[in-house]
Short mmCIF file of C-alpha atoms and ligand atoms in Angstrom, two decimals:
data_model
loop_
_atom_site.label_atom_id
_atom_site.label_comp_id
_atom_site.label_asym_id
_atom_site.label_seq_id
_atom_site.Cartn_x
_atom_site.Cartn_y
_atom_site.Cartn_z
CA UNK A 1 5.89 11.20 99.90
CA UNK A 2 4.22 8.33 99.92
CA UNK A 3 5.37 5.32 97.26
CA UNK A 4 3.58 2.42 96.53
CA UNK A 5 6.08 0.43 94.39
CA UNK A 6 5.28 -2.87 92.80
CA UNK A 7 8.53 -5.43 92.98
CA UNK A 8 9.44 -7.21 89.39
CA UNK A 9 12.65 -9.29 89.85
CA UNK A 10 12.37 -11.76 87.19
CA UNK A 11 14.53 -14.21 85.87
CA UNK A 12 18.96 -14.90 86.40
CA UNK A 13 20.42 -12.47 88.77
CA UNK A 14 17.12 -10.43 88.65
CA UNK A 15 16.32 -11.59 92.26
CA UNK A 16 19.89 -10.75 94.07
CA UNK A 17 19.95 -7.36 92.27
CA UNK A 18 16.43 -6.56 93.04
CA UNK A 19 16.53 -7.06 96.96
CA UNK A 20 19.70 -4.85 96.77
CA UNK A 21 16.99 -2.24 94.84
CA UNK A 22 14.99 -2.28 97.87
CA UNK A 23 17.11 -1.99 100.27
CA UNK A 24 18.68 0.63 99.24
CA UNK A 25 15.45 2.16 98.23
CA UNK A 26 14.46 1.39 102.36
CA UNK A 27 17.22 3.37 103.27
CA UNK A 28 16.66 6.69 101.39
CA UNK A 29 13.21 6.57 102.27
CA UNK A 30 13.92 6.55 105.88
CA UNK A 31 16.34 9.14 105.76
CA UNK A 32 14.11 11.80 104.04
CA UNK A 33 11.08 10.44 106.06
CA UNK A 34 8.97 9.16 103.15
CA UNK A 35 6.56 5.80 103.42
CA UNK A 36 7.16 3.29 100.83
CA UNK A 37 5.38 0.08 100.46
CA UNK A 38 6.29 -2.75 98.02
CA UNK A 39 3.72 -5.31 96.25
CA UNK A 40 5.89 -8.36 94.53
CA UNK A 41 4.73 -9.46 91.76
CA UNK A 42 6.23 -12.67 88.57
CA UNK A 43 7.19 -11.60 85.42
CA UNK A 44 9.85 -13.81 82.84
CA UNK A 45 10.46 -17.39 82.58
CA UNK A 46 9.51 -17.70 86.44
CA UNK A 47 6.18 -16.56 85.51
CA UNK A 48 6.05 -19.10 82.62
CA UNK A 49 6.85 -21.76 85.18
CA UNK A 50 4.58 -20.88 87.16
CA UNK A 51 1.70 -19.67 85.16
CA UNK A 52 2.51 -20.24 81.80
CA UNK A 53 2.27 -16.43 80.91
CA UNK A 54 5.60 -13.94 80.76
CA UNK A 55 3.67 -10.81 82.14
CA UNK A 56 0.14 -12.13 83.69
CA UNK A 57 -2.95 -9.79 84.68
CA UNK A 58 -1.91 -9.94 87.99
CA UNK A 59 1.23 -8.43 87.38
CA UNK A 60 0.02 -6.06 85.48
CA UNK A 61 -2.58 -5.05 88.00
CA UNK A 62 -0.02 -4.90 90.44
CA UNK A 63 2.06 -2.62 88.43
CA UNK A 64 -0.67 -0.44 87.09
CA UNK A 65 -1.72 0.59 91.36
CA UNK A 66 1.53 1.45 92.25
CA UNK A 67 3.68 4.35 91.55
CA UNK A 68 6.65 2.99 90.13
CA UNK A 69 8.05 -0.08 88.98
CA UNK A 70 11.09 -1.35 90.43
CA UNK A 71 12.17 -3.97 87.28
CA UNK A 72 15.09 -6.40 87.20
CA UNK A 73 15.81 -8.73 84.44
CA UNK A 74 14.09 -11.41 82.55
CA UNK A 75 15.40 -14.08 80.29
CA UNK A 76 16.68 -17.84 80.32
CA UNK A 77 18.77 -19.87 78.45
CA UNK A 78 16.43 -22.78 77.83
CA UNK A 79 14.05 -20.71 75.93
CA UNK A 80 16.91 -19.15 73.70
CA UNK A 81 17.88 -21.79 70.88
CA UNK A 82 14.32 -23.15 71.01
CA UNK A 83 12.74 -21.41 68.21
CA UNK A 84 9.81 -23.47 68.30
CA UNK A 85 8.96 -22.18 71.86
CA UNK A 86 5.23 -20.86 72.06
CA UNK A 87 5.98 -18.32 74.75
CA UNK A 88 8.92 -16.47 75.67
CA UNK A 89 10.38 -14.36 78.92
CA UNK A 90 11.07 -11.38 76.27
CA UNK A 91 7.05 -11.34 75.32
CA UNK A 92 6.52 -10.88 79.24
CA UNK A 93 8.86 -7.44 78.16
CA UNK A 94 7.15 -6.19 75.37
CA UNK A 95 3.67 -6.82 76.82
CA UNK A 96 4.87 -4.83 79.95
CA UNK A 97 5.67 -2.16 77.92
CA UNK A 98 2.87 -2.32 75.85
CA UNK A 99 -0.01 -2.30 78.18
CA UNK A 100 2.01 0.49 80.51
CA UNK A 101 2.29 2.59 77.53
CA UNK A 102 5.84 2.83 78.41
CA UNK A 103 6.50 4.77 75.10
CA UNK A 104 9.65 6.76 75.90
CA UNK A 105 12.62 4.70 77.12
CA UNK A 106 15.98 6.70 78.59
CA UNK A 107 19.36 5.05 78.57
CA UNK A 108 21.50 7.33 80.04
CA UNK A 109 25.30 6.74 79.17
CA UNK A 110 27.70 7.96 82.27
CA UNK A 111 31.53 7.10 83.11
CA UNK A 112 32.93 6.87 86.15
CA UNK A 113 36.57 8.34 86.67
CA UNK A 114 38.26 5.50 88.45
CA UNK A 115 36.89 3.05 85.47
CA UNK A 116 37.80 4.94 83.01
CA UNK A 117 40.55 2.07 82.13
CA UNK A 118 37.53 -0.54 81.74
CA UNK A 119 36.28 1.21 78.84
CA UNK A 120 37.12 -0.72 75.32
CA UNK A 121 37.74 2.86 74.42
CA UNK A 122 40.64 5.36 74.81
CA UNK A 123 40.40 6.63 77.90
CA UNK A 124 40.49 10.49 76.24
CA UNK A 125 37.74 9.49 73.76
CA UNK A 126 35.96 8.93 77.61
CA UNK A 127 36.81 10.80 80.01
CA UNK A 128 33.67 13.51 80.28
CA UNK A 129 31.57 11.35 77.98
CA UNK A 130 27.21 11.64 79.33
CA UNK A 131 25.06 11.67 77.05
CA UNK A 132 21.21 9.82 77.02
CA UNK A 133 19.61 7.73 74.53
CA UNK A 134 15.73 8.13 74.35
CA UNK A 135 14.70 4.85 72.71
CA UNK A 136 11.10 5.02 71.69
CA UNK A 137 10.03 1.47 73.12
CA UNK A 138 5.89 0.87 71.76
CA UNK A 139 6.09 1.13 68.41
CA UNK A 140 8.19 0.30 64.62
CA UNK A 141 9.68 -3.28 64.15
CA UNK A 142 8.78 -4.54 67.31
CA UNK A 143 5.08 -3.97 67.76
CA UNK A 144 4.14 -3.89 63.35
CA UNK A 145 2.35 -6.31 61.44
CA UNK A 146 4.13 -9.55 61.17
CA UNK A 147 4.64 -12.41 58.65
CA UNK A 148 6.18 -15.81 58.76
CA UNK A 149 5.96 -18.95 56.42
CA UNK A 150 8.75 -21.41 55.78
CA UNK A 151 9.55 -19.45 52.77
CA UNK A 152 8.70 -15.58 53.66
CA UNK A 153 8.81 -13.62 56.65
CA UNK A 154 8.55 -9.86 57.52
CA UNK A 155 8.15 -7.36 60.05
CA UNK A 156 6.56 -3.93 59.16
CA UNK A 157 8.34 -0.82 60.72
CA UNK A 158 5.33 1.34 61.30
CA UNK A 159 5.20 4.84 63.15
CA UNK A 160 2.52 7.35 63.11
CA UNK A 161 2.42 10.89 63.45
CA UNK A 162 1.64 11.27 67.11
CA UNK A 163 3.59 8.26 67.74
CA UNK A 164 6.85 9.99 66.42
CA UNK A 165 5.39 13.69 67.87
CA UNK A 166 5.10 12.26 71.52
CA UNK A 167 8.88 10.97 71.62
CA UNK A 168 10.33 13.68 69.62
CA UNK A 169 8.53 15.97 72.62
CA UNK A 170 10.43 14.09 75.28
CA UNK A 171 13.40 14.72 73.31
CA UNK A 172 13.43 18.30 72.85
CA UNK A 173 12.25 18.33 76.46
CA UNK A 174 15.96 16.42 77.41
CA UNK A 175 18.11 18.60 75.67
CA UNK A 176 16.22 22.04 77.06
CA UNK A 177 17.19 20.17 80.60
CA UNK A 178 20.39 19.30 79.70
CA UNK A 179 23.05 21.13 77.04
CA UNK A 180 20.69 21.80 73.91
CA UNK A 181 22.07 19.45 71.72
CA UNK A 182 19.73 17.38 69.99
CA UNK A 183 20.47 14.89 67.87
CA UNK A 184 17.50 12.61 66.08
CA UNK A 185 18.80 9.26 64.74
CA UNK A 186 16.72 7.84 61.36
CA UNK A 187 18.02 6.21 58.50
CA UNK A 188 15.68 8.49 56.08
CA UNK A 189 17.80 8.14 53.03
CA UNK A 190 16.32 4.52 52.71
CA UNK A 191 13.33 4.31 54.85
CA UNK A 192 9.99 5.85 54.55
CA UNK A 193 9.42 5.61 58.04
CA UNK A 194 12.40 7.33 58.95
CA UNK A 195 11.76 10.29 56.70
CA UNK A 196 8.39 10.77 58.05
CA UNK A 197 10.37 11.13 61.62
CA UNK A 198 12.77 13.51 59.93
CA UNK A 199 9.65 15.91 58.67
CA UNK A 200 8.54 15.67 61.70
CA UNK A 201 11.41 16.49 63.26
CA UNK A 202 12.21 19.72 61.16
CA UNK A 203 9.18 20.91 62.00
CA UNK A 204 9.37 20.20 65.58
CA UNK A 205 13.07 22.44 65.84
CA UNK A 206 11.22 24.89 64.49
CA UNK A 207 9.51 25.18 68.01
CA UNK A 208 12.80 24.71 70.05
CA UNK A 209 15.07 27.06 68.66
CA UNK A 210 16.66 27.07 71.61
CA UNK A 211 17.77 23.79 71.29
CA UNK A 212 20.64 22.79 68.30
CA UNK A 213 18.99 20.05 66.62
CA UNK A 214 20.99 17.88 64.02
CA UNK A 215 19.61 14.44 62.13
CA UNK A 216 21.91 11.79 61.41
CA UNK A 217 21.75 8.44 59.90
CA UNK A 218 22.04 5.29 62.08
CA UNK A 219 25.09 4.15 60.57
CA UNK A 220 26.73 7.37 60.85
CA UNK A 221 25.41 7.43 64.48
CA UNK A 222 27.14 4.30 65.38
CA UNK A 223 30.61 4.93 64.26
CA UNK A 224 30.62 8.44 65.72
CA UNK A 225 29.76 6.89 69.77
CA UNK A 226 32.73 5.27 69.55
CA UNK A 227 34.61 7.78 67.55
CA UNK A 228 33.71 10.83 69.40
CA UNK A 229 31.28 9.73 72.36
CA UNK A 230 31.83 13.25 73.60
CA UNK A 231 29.70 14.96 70.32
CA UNK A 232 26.30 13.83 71.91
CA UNK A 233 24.37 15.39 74.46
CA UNK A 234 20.60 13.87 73.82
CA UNK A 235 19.52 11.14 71.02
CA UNK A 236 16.32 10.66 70.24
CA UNK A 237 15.54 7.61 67.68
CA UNK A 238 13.17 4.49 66.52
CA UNK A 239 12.52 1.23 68.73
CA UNK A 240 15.03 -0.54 66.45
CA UNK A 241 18.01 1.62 66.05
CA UNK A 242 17.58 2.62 70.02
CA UNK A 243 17.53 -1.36 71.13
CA UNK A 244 21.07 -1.86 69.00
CA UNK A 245 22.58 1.73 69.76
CA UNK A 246 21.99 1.81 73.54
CA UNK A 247 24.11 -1.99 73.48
CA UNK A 248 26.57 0.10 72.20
CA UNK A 249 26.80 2.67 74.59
CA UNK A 250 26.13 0.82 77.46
CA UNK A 251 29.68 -1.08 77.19
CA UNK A 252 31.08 2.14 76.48
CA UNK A 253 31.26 3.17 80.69
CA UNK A 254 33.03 -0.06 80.63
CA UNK A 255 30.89 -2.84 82.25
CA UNK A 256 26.69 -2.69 81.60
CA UNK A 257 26.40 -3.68 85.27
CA UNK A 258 26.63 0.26 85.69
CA UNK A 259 23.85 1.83 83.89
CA UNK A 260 20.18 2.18 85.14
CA UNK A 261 17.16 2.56 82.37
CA UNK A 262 13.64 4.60 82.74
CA UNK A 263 10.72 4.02 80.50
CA UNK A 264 8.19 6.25 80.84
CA UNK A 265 4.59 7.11 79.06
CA UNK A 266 0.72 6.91 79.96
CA UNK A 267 0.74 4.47 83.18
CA UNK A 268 3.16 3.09 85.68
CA UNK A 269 6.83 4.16 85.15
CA UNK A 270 9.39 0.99 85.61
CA UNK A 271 13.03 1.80 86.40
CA UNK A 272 15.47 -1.05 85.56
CA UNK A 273 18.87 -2.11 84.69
CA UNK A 274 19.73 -1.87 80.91
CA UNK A 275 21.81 -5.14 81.00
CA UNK A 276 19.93 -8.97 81.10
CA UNK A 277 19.51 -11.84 83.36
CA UNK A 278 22.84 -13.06 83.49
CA UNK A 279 21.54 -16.62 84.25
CA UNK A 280 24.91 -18.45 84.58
CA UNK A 281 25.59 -15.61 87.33
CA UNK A 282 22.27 -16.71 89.51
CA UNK A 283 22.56 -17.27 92.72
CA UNK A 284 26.51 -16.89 92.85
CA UNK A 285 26.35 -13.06 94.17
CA UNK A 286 28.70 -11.67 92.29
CA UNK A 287 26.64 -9.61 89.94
CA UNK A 288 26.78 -5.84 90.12
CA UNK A 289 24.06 -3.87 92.02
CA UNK A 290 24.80 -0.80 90.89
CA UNK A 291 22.50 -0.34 87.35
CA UNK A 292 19.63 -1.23 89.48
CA UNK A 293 20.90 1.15 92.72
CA UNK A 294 21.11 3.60 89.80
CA UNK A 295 17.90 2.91 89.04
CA UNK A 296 16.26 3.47 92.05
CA UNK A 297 18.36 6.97 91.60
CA UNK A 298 16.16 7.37 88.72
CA UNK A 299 12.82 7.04 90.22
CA UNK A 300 13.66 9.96 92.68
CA UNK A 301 14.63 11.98 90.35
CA UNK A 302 11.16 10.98 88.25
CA UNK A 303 9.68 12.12 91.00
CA UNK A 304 11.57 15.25 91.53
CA UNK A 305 13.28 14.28 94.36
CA UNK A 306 16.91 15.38 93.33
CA UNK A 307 18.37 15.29 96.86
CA UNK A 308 17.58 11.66 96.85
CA UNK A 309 18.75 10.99 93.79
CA UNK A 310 22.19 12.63 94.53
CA UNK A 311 22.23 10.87 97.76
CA UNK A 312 22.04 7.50 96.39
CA UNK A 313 24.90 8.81 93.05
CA UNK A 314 26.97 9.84 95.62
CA UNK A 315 27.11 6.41 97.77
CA UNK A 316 27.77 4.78 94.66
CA UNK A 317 30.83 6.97 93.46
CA UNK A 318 31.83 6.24 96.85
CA UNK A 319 31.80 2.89 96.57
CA UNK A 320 33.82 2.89 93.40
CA UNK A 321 35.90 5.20 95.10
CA UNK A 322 36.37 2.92 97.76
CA UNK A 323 37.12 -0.53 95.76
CA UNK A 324 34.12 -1.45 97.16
CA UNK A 325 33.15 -3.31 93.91
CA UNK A 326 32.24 -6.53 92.42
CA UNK A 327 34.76 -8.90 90.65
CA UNK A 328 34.51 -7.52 86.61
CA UNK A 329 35.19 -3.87 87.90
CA UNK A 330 37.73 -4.41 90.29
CA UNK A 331 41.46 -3.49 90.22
CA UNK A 332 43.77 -5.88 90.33
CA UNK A 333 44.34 -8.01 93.39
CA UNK A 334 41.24 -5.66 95.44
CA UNK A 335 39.37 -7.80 97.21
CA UNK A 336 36.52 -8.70 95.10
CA UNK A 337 32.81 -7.95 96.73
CA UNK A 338 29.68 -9.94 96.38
CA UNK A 339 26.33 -8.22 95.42
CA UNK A 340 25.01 -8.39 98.58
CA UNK A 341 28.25 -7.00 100.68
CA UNK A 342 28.17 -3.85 98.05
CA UNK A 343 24.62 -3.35 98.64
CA UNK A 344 25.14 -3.28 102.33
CA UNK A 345 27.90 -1.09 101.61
CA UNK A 346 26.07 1.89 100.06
CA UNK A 347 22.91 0.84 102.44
CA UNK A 348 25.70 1.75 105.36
CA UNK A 349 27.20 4.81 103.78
CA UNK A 350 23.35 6.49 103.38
CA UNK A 351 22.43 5.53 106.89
CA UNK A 352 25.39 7.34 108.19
CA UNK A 353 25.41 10.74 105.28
CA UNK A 354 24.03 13.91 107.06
C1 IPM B 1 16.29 -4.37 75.68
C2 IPM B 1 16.29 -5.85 75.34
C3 IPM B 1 14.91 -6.22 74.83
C4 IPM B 1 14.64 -5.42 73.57
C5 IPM B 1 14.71 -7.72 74.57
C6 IPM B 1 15.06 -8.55 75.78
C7 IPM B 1 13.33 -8.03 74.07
O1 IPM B 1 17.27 -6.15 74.43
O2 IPM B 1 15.54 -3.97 76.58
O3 IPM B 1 17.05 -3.63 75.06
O4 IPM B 1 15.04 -5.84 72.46
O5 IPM B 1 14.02 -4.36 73.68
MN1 MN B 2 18.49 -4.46 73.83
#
């Protein structure tokens, strides 16, 4: 194949973790003979430095001619007890997803055998635990009418029908791919937004009896990841609940520097890390390479390019494997590796696979 990818590093760490992304990305390519070519483009609080705009045209030009997105991290500190601020590295986010039409976000949640012991849960609550999160990322809270005075303020939670169809789709579609088990996350015994998704919904299992489709409330959905991570196979839920619940699951592998992100919809798909910036990491090289490595793992298989995909899972369980890891997964007294020496690691180990 050919890939035209555009190059979004952003803000903190984003940088480090990003030219790990592309090397590693260099490497598959080579070994299954495909052309890739990368256009760089700002996005964050770099962008705001530099242009005064989180996600400007240019960027998004860049982003809507290539194939795929290869995104890092944005945020910084100095914009974050500032409430006064008139533009923010986050905006440069939502606009991103906006304009892509990245509607369908998926936050897989994997653990790895040797880390089981990282996880703030048990390891048996653990051990065997995958499921995915599909976050619907344009619409509700997020993108709805606001309000703000000194006195008043509100933020309108709106979802329309083909809005709510659309993700609901991509969920069905999950669970048919993976172990039929659907479960749609609302809290429709308060809101009216979330019992329009629940109609929807009912209707919608209708047309996939295959799949087992239950509904449960946010709440209840919360308790039972940590309780019984092992009940869910797909979620499917609002741009609200999905932002707080995939926090949740993300720590439940036991470090967020492990799990990649896809977000998907009309235009450009981007592939990034779930977790942030880390901006009092920058520029120390000890963040951990493997959500975005993962990542790029991501955008092969988006492609439907599963030996690549496996390739690059593989190097990475063998790099766990091999205490080739940076400092907050690391056993105790290993010799703790730098972002970089990791990335050259797995780089190595898919040069020399067969
Ligand atoms: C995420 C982040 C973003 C969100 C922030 C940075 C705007 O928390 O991708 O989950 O709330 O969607
Ligand atoms: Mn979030």
């Amino acid at each position: 194949m050919n890939f035209k990818i555009a190059v979004l590093a952003g803000d903190g760490i984003g940088p480090e973790i990003s030219k790990v992304g592309v090397d590693v990305m260099n490497a598959v390519c080579k070994k299954f003979g495909h052309q890739v070519t990368y256009e760089y483009a700002i996005c964050g609080a770099d962008a705001i430095d530099k242009v005064g705009d989180p996600f400007p045209d240019e960027t998004f030009q860049t982003c809507m001619r290539a194939d795929a997105v290869l995104f890092s991290a944005v945020g910084d500190p100095k914009f974050d007890n500032d409430p006064t601020a008139k533009v923010r590295p986050e905006q440069g986010l939502l606009a991103m997803r906006k304009k892509l039409g990245l509607y369908a976000n998926i936050r897989p949640m994997q653990t790895f055998k040797s880390l089981l012991h990282k996880s703030p849960l048990k390891a048996e609550l653990v051990d065997g635990a995958d499921f995915i999160t599909i976050r619907e990322l344009t619409g509700g809270m997020y993108f709805g009418e606001k309000y703000q005075d000194n006195e008043k303020a509100y933020d309108t939670n709106f979802y329309s029908r083909p809005e709510i169809e659309r993700i609901l789709k991509v969920g069905f579609e999950y669970a048919r791919k993976r172990n039929h088990h659907l479960t749609i996350v609302d809290k429709a015994n308060v809101l009216a937004s979330s019992r329009l998704w629940r109609q929807i919904g009912q209707e919608m299992a209708a047309l996939y009896p295959d799949v087992k489709t239950d509904f449960m409330y946010v709440d209840n959905a919360s308790m039972r990841m940590i309780q019984e991570p092992k009940f869910f196979d797909v979620i499917v839920t609002e741009n609200t609940f999905g932002d707080i619940l995939t926090d949740e699951s993300s720590c439940i592998s036991g470090s967020m520097g492990l799990l990649p992100s896809a977000s998907t919809g009309e235009h450009t798909p981007v592939f990034e890390p779930v977790h942030g910036s880390w901006p009092q990491a920058k520029g120390l090289n000890i963040a951990n390479p493997l959500a975005q490595i993962l990542s790029d793992a991501m955008m092969f298989e988006y492609f439907d390019l599963k030996a690549e995909g496996a390739l690059i899972r593989e190097a990475v369980d063998a790099s766990i494997e091999a205490n080739v890891r940076t400092p907050e997964i690391q056993v105790e007294g290993g010799t703790k590796y730098g972002t970089k020496e990791v990335g050259e690691w797995i780089v190595d180990y898919i040069e020399k696979s067969i």
